[in-house]
Amino acid sequence: MDGSSIDDDWEFASPSNGVRTLVLVGRTGNGKSATGNSILGKKAFTSRASSANVTSTCTYAESEFISKELIKCINMAKDGIHAIPVVFSVRGHFSKEEEAALCSLRTFFGNKINNYMIVVFTGGDDLEGTFEDYLRRECPDPLKICMMSSYRLTIVCFNHRLVVINPLYLILEVLRLCGNRSVLFDNKTTDSAKRVEQVQQLLSRVNMVVAKNGGQPYTDEFFVELKKGATKLRDKEEEFNSFTEEMHKSYEEQLMRITEMV
């Protein structure tokens, strides 16, 4: 995701399960292209270090752009999307841009998108301990965090309200929503065995997603049905508002008649 865009999608073959289509999302510098290259075992995407600043606030325009890019990816993937790896970096802090991206995913594609998400952490070479230690250390116990009310912020996604104590707590929430499907990547390692192992770990998560969804990829049909549901809901809201307005108008007219009679 460059600024607020999604730029990497591809297909790869799994010997036992056929072709899989993935769409990687994440902010600039998180390692989407490097991760894609690691998965494919070749340099298919340009990967470079980025020193560009990320936005500190999320706007409607950015969220709308993210959604358009996601729709474009769905249209490009004719056979549907089997999994959506969301790429974070252990080197950086969780940003407003990433909050906006996750909100957009759930706002425009509904809760069903959670069934297709996998969390990929890059920068494994920077970890001093194990991946599990990182999650325990950097993502504190929610009960302990609740004591830190001064750091509270609220993110609203569609009809869902997500209360976040600090940015890393949101990562915990993302992990929970996607069934704790996560994998750590070290895209700089020259250890071929390690590179194969981390790709196999990701592939196993992808196969978990495929199995969970009954082998059915996320297609534009899901999105069309979601839009139909949203349109029906909006029509009902407009109908209710119109009814309320008519009732209010009728009440005022009756009140005026009573006043004139008195």
PDB file of C-alpha atoms in Angstrom:
ATOM      1  CA  MET A   1       0.000   0.000   0.000  1.00  0.00           C
ATOM      2  CA  ASP A   2       1.804   3.135  -1.195  1.00  0.00           C
ATOM      3  CA  GLY A   3       0.443   5.982   0.860  1.00  0.00           C
ATOM      4  CA  SER A   4      -2.997   4.381   0.850  1.00  0.00           C
ATOM      5  CA  SER A   5      -2.798   2.083  -2.156  1.00  0.00           C
ATOM      6  CA  ILE A   6      -2.585  -1.641  -2.660  1.00  0.00           C
ATOM      7  CA  ASP A   7      -0.018  -2.607  -5.226  1.00  0.00           C
ATOM      8  CA  ASP A   8       0.805  -6.313  -5.045  1.00  0.00           C
ATOM      9  CA  ASP A   9      -1.291  -9.277  -6.092  1.00  0.00           C
ATOM     10  CA  TRP A  10      -0.320 -12.514  -7.756  1.00  0.00           C
ATOM     11  CA  GLU A  11      -1.048 -16.198  -8.140  1.00  0.00           C
ATOM     12  CA  PHE A  12       1.145 -19.059  -7.003  1.00  0.00           C
ATOM     13  CA  ALA A  13       0.778 -22.803  -7.241  1.00  0.00           C
ATOM     14  CA  SER A  14       0.508 -25.202  -4.342  1.00  0.00           C
ATOM     15  CA  PRO A  15       1.406 -28.771  -5.374  1.00  0.00           C
ATOM     16  CA  SER A  16      -1.545 -30.366  -3.602  1.00  0.00           C
ATOM     17  CA  ASN A  17      -4.193 -27.653  -3.776  1.00  0.00           C
ATOM     18  CA  GLY A  18      -3.777 -25.949  -7.152  1.00  0.00           C
ATOM     19  CA  VAL A  19      -3.542 -22.223  -7.766  1.00  0.00           C
ATOM     20  CA  ARG A  20      -3.928 -19.722  -4.941  1.00  0.00           C
ATOM     21  CA  THR A  21      -4.504 -16.003  -5.418  1.00  0.00           C
ATOM     22  CA  LEU A  22      -3.269 -13.605  -2.740  1.00  0.00           C
ATOM     23  CA  VAL A  23      -3.585  -9.849  -2.295  1.00  0.00           C
ATOM     24  CA  LEU A  24      -1.048  -8.307   0.075  1.00  0.00           C
ATOM     25  CA  VAL A  25      -1.981  -5.102   1.861  1.00  0.00           C
ATOM     26  CA  GLY A  26       0.175  -2.877   4.032  1.00  0.00           C
ATOM     27  CA  ARG A  27       1.747   0.536   4.190  1.00  0.00           C
ATOM     28  CA  THR A  28       4.851   1.636   2.300  1.00  0.00           C
ATOM     29  CA  GLY A  29       8.007   0.191   3.834  1.00  0.00           C
ATOM     30  CA  ASN A  30       6.365  -2.750   5.581  1.00  0.00           C
ATOM     31  CA  GLY A  31       7.862  -5.217   3.110  1.00  0.00           C
ATOM     32  CA  LYS A  32       5.029  -6.282   0.793  1.00  0.00           C
ATOM     33  CA  SER A  33       7.219  -6.548  -2.303  1.00  0.00           C
ATOM     34  CA  ALA A  34      10.052  -8.288  -0.439  1.00  0.00           C
ATOM     35  CA  THR A  35       7.554 -10.752   1.011  1.00  0.00           C
ATOM     36  CA  GLY A  36       6.122 -11.393  -2.450  1.00  0.00           C
ATOM     37  CA  ASN A  37       9.608 -12.070  -3.772  1.00  0.00           C
ATOM     38  CA  SER A  38      10.281 -14.454  -0.882  1.00  0.00           C
ATOM     39  CA  ILE A  39       7.081 -16.379  -1.602  1.00  0.00           C
ATOM     40  CA  LEU A  40       7.797 -16.683  -5.322  1.00  0.00           C
ATOM     41  CA  GLY A  41      11.491 -17.397  -4.803  1.00  0.00           C
ATOM     42  CA  LYS A  42      12.468 -14.754  -7.343  1.00  0.00           C
ATOM     43  CA  LYS A  43      12.602 -10.970  -7.696  1.00  0.00           C
ATOM     44  CA  ALA A  44       9.237 -10.328  -9.314  1.00  0.00           C
ATOM     45  CA  PHE A  45       8.579  -7.045  -7.496  1.00  0.00           C
ATOM     46  CA  THR A  46      10.753  -3.996  -6.919  1.00  0.00           C
ATOM     47  CA  SER A  47      11.773  -3.927  -3.270  1.00  0.00           C
ATOM     48  CA  ARG A  48      13.549  -0.984  -1.705  1.00  0.00           C
ATOM     49  CA  ALA A  49      13.916   0.697   1.641  1.00  0.00           C
ATOM     50  CA  SER A  50      11.518   3.615   2.077  1.00  0.00           C
ATOM     51  CA  SER A  51      12.134   6.727   4.133  1.00  0.00           C
ATOM     52  CA  ALA A  52       8.875   8.398   3.090  1.00  0.00           C
ATOM     53  CA  ASN A  53       6.767   9.812   5.876  1.00  0.00           C
ATOM     54  CA  VAL A  54       3.396   8.217   6.487  1.00  0.00           C
ATOM     55  CA  THR A  55       0.267  10.251   7.163  1.00  0.00           C
ATOM     56  CA  SER A  56      -0.655  10.897  10.771  1.00  0.00           C
ATOM     57  CA  THR A  57      -4.372  11.321  10.077  1.00  0.00           C
ATOM     58  CA  CYS A  58      -6.816   9.304   8.002  1.00  0.00           C
ATOM     59  CA  THR A  59      -9.301  11.043   5.731  1.00  0.00           C
ATOM     60  CA  TYR A  60     -12.378   9.933   3.816  1.00  0.00           C
ATOM     61  CA  ALA A  61     -10.519  10.432   0.524  1.00  0.00           C
ATOM     62  CA  GLU A  62      -7.758   8.031   1.597  1.00  0.00           C
ATOM     63  CA  SER A  63     -10.236   5.389   2.738  1.00  0.00           C
ATOM     64  CA  GLU A  64     -12.186   5.755  -0.514  1.00  0.00           C
ATOM     65  CA  PHE A  65      -8.975   5.286  -2.528  1.00  0.00           C
ATOM     66  CA  ILE A  66      -8.077   2.157  -0.542  1.00  0.00           C
ATOM     67  CA  SER A  67     -11.504   0.715  -1.256  1.00  0.00           C
ATOM     68  CA  LYS A  68     -11.252   1.446  -4.995  1.00  0.00           C
ATOM     69  CA  GLU A  69      -7.890  -0.340  -5.113  1.00  0.00           C
ATOM     70  CA  LEU A  70      -9.350  -3.344  -3.302  1.00  0.00           C
ATOM     71  CA  ILE A  71     -12.271  -3.496  -5.734  1.00  0.00           C
ATOM     72  CA  LYS A  72      -9.769  -3.319  -8.604  1.00  0.00           C
ATOM     73  CA  CYS A  73      -7.894  -6.301  -7.136  1.00  0.00           C
ATOM     74  CA  ILE A  74     -11.115  -8.308  -6.866  1.00  0.00           C
ATOM     75  CA  ASN A  75     -11.952  -7.529 -10.498  1.00  0.00           C
ATOM     76  CA  MET A  76      -8.445  -8.582 -11.597  1.00  0.00           C
ATOM     77  CA  ALA A  77      -8.666 -11.888  -9.722  1.00  0.00           C
ATOM     78  CA  LYS A  78     -11.182 -13.614 -11.992  1.00  0.00           C
ATOM     79  CA  ASP A  79     -11.248 -16.793  -9.898  1.00  0.00           C
ATOM     80  CA  GLY A  80     -11.480 -14.893  -6.618  1.00  0.00           C
ATOM     81  CA  ILE A  81      -9.065 -14.155  -3.787  1.00  0.00           C
ATOM     82  CA  HIS A  82      -8.053 -17.057  -1.557  1.00  0.00           C
ATOM     83  CA  ALA A  83      -6.327 -15.052   1.177  1.00  0.00           C
ATOM     84  CA  ILE A  84      -5.443 -11.475   2.132  1.00  0.00           C
ATOM     85  CA  PRO A  85      -2.135 -11.250   4.006  1.00  0.00           C
ATOM     86  CA  VAL A  86      -1.999  -7.981   5.969  1.00  0.00           C
ATOM     87  CA  VAL A  87       1.658  -6.975   6.276  1.00  0.00           C
ATOM     88  CA  PHE A  88       3.023  -5.260   9.394  1.00  0.00           C
ATOM     89  CA  SER A  89       6.635  -4.580  10.330  1.00  0.00           C
ATOM     90  CA  VAL A  90       8.122  -5.316  13.734  1.00  0.00           C
ATOM     91  CA  ARG A  91      10.418  -2.336  13.142  1.00  0.00           C
ATOM     92  CA  GLY A  92       7.724   0.349  13.138  1.00  0.00           C
ATOM     93  CA  HIS A  93       4.748   1.529  15.127  1.00  0.00           C
ATOM     94  CA  PHE A  94       1.193   0.825  14.084  1.00  0.00           C
ATOM     95  CA  SER A  95       0.089   3.914  12.144  1.00  0.00           C
ATOM     96  CA  LYS A  96      -3.087   5.869  11.436  1.00  0.00           C
ATOM     97  CA  GLU A  97      -2.696   4.783   7.819  1.00  0.00           C
ATOM     98  CA  GLU A  98      -2.907   1.137   8.832  1.00  0.00           C
ATOM     99  CA  GLU A  99      -5.927   1.886  11.000  1.00  0.00           C
ATOM    100  CA  ALA A 100      -7.603   3.468   7.948  1.00  0.00           C
ATOM    101  CA  ALA A 101      -6.756   0.466   5.759  1.00  0.00           C
ATOM    102  CA  LEU A 102      -8.194  -2.048   8.224  1.00  0.00           C
ATOM    103  CA  CYS A 103     -11.296   0.070   8.750  1.00  0.00           C
ATOM    104  CA  SER A 104     -11.772   0.258   4.985  1.00  0.00           C
ATOM    105  CA  LEU A 105     -11.441  -3.503   4.629  1.00  0.00           C
ATOM    106  CA  ARG A 106     -14.220  -4.154   7.114  1.00  0.00           C
ATOM    107  CA  THR A 107     -16.363  -1.179   6.093  1.00  0.00           C
ATOM    108  CA  PHE A 108     -16.526  -2.006   2.387  1.00  0.00           C
ATOM    109  CA  PHE A 109     -16.246  -5.799   2.530  1.00  0.00           C
ATOM    110  CA  GLY A 110     -18.019  -6.680   5.781  1.00  0.00           C
ATOM    111  CA  ASN A 111     -17.057  -9.075   8.548  1.00  0.00           C
ATOM    112  CA  LYS A 112     -16.605 -11.908   6.030  1.00  0.00           C
ATOM    113  CA  ILE A 113     -13.257 -10.384   5.071  1.00  0.00           C
ATOM    114  CA  ASN A 114     -11.916 -11.527   8.468  1.00  0.00           C
ATOM    115  CA  ASN A 115     -12.147 -15.135   7.250  1.00  0.00           C
ATOM    116  CA  TYR A 116      -9.606 -14.380   4.517  1.00  0.00           C
ATOM    117  CA  MET A 117      -7.046 -12.365   6.478  1.00  0.00           C
ATOM    118  CA  ILE A 118      -3.581 -13.536   7.559  1.00  0.00           C
ATOM    119  CA  VAL A 119      -1.240 -11.278   9.543  1.00  0.00           C
ATOM    120  CA  VAL A 120       2.349 -11.244   8.235  1.00  0.00           C
ATOM    121  CA  PHE A 121       5.044  -9.606  10.367  1.00  0.00           C
ATOM    122  CA  THR A 122       8.218  -8.643   8.498  1.00  0.00           C
ATOM    123  CA  GLY A 123      11.598  -7.687   9.955  1.00  0.00           C
ATOM    124  CA  GLY A 124      12.197 -11.032  11.612  1.00  0.00           C
ATOM    125  CA  ASP A 125      15.949 -10.391  11.482  1.00  0.00           C
ATOM    126  CA  ASP A 126      15.470  -7.544  13.991  1.00  0.00           C
ATOM    127  CA  LEU A 127      13.904  -9.728  16.687  1.00  0.00           C
ATOM    128  CA  GLU A 128      16.215 -10.657  19.543  1.00  0.00           C
ATOM    129  CA  GLY A 129      13.852 -13.262  20.987  1.00  0.00           C
ATOM    130  CA  THR A 130      11.199 -15.524  19.510  1.00  0.00           C
ATOM    131  CA  PHE A 131       8.106 -14.403  17.613  1.00  0.00           C
ATOM    132  CA  GLU A 132       5.948 -15.542  20.527  1.00  0.00           C
ATOM    133  CA  ASP A 133       8.052 -13.425  22.900  1.00  0.00           C
ATOM    134  CA  TYR A 134       7.520 -10.416  20.639  1.00  0.00           C
ATOM    135  CA  LEU A 135       3.748 -10.844  20.660  1.00  0.00           C
ATOM    136  CA  ARG A 136       3.679 -11.248  24.435  1.00  0.00           C
ATOM    137  CA  ARG A 137       6.070  -8.370  25.083  1.00  0.00           C
ATOM    138  CA  GLU A 138       4.887  -5.837  22.503  1.00  0.00           C
ATOM    139  CA  CYS A 139       1.177  -6.620  22.719  1.00  0.00           C
ATOM    140  CA  PRO A 140       0.413  -6.302  26.447  1.00  0.00           C
ATOM    141  CA  ASP A 141      -2.363  -8.047  28.316  1.00  0.00           C
ATOM    142  CA  PRO A 142      -5.634  -6.139  27.594  1.00  0.00           C
ATOM    143  CA  LEU A 143      -6.543  -6.182  31.264  1.00  0.00           C
ATOM    144  CA  LYS A 144      -3.316  -4.389  32.150  1.00  0.00           C
ATOM    145  CA  ILE A 145      -3.702  -1.911  29.306  1.00  0.00           C
ATOM    146  CA  CYS A 146      -7.195  -0.979  30.451  1.00  0.00           C
ATOM    147  CA  MET A 147      -5.551   0.795  33.371  1.00  0.00           C
ATOM    148  CA  MET A 148      -3.921   3.230  30.930  1.00  0.00           C
ATOM    149  CA  SER A 149      -7.040   5.279  30.160  1.00  0.00           C
ATOM    150  CA  SER A 150      -5.014   8.320  29.121  1.00  0.00           C
ATOM    151  CA  TYR A 151      -3.953   6.485  25.959  1.00  0.00           C
ATOM    152  CA  ARG A 152      -7.473   5.522  24.894  1.00  0.00           C
ATOM    153  CA  LEU A 153      -8.663   6.257  21.374  1.00  0.00           C
ATOM    154  CA  THR A 154     -11.726   5.094  19.455  1.00  0.00           C
ATOM    155  CA  ILE A 155     -11.960   3.780  15.905  1.00  0.00           C
ATOM    156  CA  VAL A 156     -15.361   3.297  14.278  1.00  0.00           C
ATOM    157  CA  CYS A 157     -15.593   0.757  11.461  1.00  0.00           C
ATOM    158  CA  PHE A 158     -18.977   0.575   9.700  1.00  0.00           C
ATOM    159  CA  ASN A 159     -21.481  -0.543  12.335  1.00  0.00           C
ATOM    160  CA  HIS A 160     -18.742  -1.842  14.606  1.00  0.00           C
ATOM    161  CA  ARG A 161     -17.099   0.117  17.399  1.00  0.00           C
ATOM    162  CA  LEU A 162     -13.532  -0.839  18.190  1.00  0.00           C
ATOM    163  CA  VAL A 163     -12.019   0.686  21.338  1.00  0.00           C
ATOM    164  CA  VAL A 164      -8.243   0.684  21.239  1.00  0.00           C
ATOM    165  CA  ILE A 165      -5.996   1.430  24.185  1.00  0.00           C
ATOM    166  CA  ASN A 166      -2.824   1.773  22.158  1.00  0.00           C
ATOM    167  CA  PRO A 167      -1.836   0.960  18.554  1.00  0.00           C
ATOM    168  CA  LEU A 168      -0.320  -2.418  19.408  1.00  0.00           C
ATOM    169  CA  TYR A 169      -3.551  -3.474  21.086  1.00  0.00           C
ATOM    170  CA  LEU A 170      -5.231  -3.055  17.693  1.00  0.00           C
ATOM    171  CA  ILE A 171      -2.816  -5.645  16.289  1.00  0.00           C
ATOM    172  CA  LEU A 172      -4.050  -8.026  18.982  1.00  0.00           C
ATOM    173  CA  GLU A 173      -7.604  -7.294  17.865  1.00  0.00           C
ATOM    174  CA  VAL A 174      -6.683  -7.934  14.220  1.00  0.00           C
ATOM    175  CA  LEU A 175      -5.096 -11.247  15.210  1.00  0.00           C
ATOM    176  CA  ARG A 176      -8.230 -12.205  17.133  1.00  0.00           C
ATOM    177  CA  LEU A 177     -10.528 -11.321  14.230  1.00  0.00           C
ATOM    178  CA  CYS A 178      -8.552 -13.458  11.777  1.00  0.00           C
ATOM    179  CA  GLY A 179      -8.313 -16.449  14.108  1.00  0.00           C
ATOM    180  CA  ASN A 180      -4.709 -15.717  15.196  1.00  0.00           C
ATOM    181  CA  ARG A 181      -3.388 -16.682  11.769  1.00  0.00           C
ATOM    182  CA  SER A 182       0.058 -15.088  11.669  1.00  0.00           C
ATOM    183  CA  VAL A 183       3.556 -15.722  10.387  1.00  0.00           C
ATOM    184  CA  LEU A 184       6.941 -14.018  10.810  1.00  0.00           C
ATOM    185  CA  PHE A 185       9.057 -13.246   7.724  1.00  0.00           C
ATOM    186  CA  ASP A 186      12.760 -12.472   7.472  1.00  0.00           C
ATOM    187  CA  ASN A 187      13.110 -11.281   3.893  1.00  0.00           C
ATOM    188  CA  LYS A 188      16.839 -10.540   4.298  1.00  0.00           C
ATOM    189  CA  THR A 189      17.969 -14.003   5.334  1.00  0.00           C
ATOM    190  CA  THR A 190      20.342 -15.898   3.060  1.00  0.00           C
ATOM    191  CA  ASP A 191      19.523 -19.175   4.800  1.00  0.00           C
ATOM    192  CA  SER A 192      17.651 -21.116   2.117  1.00  0.00           C
ATOM    193  CA  ALA A 193      16.170 -23.543   4.650  1.00  0.00           C
ATOM    194  CA  LYS A 194      14.751 -20.647   6.670  1.00  0.00           C
ATOM    195  CA  ARG A 195      13.308 -19.016   3.554  1.00  0.00           C
ATOM    196  CA  VAL A 196      11.572 -22.246   2.564  1.00  0.00           C
ATOM    197  CA  GLU A 197      10.280 -22.782   6.108  1.00  0.00           C
ATOM    198  CA  GLN A 198       8.670 -19.339   6.419  1.00  0.00           C
ATOM    199  CA  VAL A 199       7.019 -19.655   3.001  1.00  0.00           C
ATOM    200  CA  GLN A 200       5.665 -23.079   3.977  1.00  0.00           C
ATOM    201  CA  GLN A 201       4.291 -21.558   7.188  1.00  0.00           C
ATOM    202  CA  LEU A 202       2.447 -18.933   5.155  1.00  0.00           C
ATOM    203  CA  LEU A 203       1.162 -21.561   2.719  1.00  0.00           C
ATOM    204  CA  SER A 204      -0.190 -23.589   5.635  1.00  0.00           C
ATOM    205  CA  ARG A 205      -2.090 -20.482   6.836  1.00  0.00           C
ATOM    206  CA  VAL A 206      -3.431 -19.952   3.322  1.00  0.00           C
ATOM    207  CA  ASN A 207      -4.637 -23.555   3.215  1.00  0.00           C
ATOM    208  CA  MET A 208      -6.266 -23.024   6.627  1.00  0.00           C
ATOM    209  CA  VAL A 209      -8.145 -20.056   5.160  1.00  0.00           C
ATOM    210  CA  VAL A 210      -9.197 -22.076   2.114  1.00  0.00           C
ATOM    211  CA  ALA A 211     -10.434 -24.925   4.328  1.00  0.00           C
ATOM    212  CA  LYS A 212     -12.270 -22.540   6.669  1.00  0.00           C
ATOM    213  CA  ASN A 213     -14.110 -21.038   3.707  1.00  0.00           C
ATOM    214  CA  GLY A 214     -14.988 -24.401   2.199  1.00  0.00           C
ATOM    215  CA  GLY A 215     -12.609 -23.845  -0.703  1.00  0.00           C
ATOM    216  CA  GLN A 216     -14.617 -20.811  -1.800  1.00  0.00           C
ATOM    217  CA  PRO A 217     -12.471 -17.745  -2.586  1.00  0.00           C
ATOM    218  CA  TYR A 218     -13.649 -14.190  -1.991  1.00  0.00           C
ATOM    219  CA  THR A 219     -15.215 -13.048  -5.270  1.00  0.00           C
ATOM    220  CA  ASP A 220     -16.896  -9.966  -6.654  1.00  0.00           C
ATOM    221  CA  GLU A 221     -20.209 -11.776  -6.079  1.00  0.00           C
ATOM    222  CA  PHE A 222     -19.684 -11.441  -2.321  1.00  0.00           C
ATOM    223  CA  PHE A 223     -19.023  -7.746  -2.769  1.00  0.00           C
ATOM    224  CA  VAL A 224     -22.102  -7.298  -4.976  1.00  0.00           C
ATOM    225  CA  GLU A 225     -24.283  -9.027  -2.362  1.00  0.00           C
ATOM    226  CA  LEU A 226     -22.771  -6.833   0.347  1.00  0.00           C
ATOM    227  CA  LYS A 227     -23.566  -3.706  -1.677  1.00  0.00           C
ATOM    228  CA  LYS A 228     -27.135  -4.937  -2.219  1.00  0.00           C
ATOM    229  CA  GLY A 229     -27.523  -5.403   1.528  1.00  0.00           C
ATOM    230  CA  ALA A 230     -26.116  -1.953   2.208  1.00  0.00           C
ATOM    231  CA  THR A 231     -28.482  -0.422  -0.372  1.00  0.00           C
ATOM    232  CA  LYS A 232     -31.492  -2.139   1.212  1.00  0.00           C
ATOM    233  CA  LEU A 233     -30.424  -0.891   4.634  1.00  0.00           C
ATOM    234  CA  ARG A 234     -29.996   2.640   3.300  1.00  0.00           C
ATOM    235  CA  ASP A 235     -33.432   2.491   1.627  1.00  0.00           C
ATOM    236  CA  LYS A 236     -35.013   1.364   4.895  1.00  0.00           C
ATOM    237  CA  GLU A 237     -33.299   4.189   6.760  1.00  0.00           C
ATOM    238  CA  GLU A 238     -34.562   6.723   4.209  1.00  0.00           C
ATOM    239  CA  GLU A 239     -38.054   5.235   4.440  1.00  0.00           C
ATOM    240  CA  PHE A 240     -37.967   5.484   8.228  1.00  0.00           C
ATOM    241  CA  ASN A 241     -36.682   9.075   8.110  1.00  0.00           C
ATOM    242  CA  SER A 242     -39.444  10.001   5.661  1.00  0.00           C
ATOM    243  CA  PHE A 243     -42.062   8.367   7.895  1.00  0.00           C
ATOM    244  CA  THR A 244     -40.699  10.192  10.949  1.00  0.00           C
ATOM    245  CA  GLU A 245     -40.768  13.499   9.088  1.00  0.00           C
ATOM    246  CA  GLU A 246     -44.386  12.934   8.010  1.00  0.00           C
ATOM    247  CA  MET A 247     -45.406  12.043  11.553  1.00  0.00           C
ATOM    248  CA  HIS A 248     -43.712  15.163  12.892  1.00  0.00           C
ATOM    249  CA  LYS A 249     -45.412  17.317  10.246  1.00  0.00           C
ATOM    250  CA  SER A 250     -48.808  15.767  11.029  1.00  0.00           C
ATOM    251  CA  TYR A 251     -48.285  16.363  14.738  1.00  0.00           C
ATOM    252  CA  GLU A 252     -47.460  20.045  14.155  1.00  0.00           C
ATOM    253  CA  GLU A 253     -50.556  20.495  11.959  1.00  0.00           C
ATOM    254  CA  GLN A 254     -52.796  18.932  14.593  1.00  0.00           C
ATOM    255  CA  LEU A 255     -51.220  21.091  17.274  1.00  0.00           C
ATOM    256  CA  MET A 256     -51.921  24.228  15.190  1.00  0.00           C
ATOM    257  CA  ARG A 257     -55.589  23.234  14.759  1.00  0.00           C
ATOM    258  CA  ILE A 258     -55.973  22.713  18.494  1.00  0.00           C
ATOM    259  CA  THR A 259     -54.330  26.084  19.152  1.00  0.00           C
ATOM    260  CA  GLU A 260     -56.707  27.826  16.696  1.00  0.00           C
ATOM    261  CA  MET A 261     -59.723  26.170  18.314  1.00  0.00           C
ATOM    262  CA  VAL A 262     -58.670  27.428  21.737  1.00  0.00           C
TER     263      VAL A 262
END
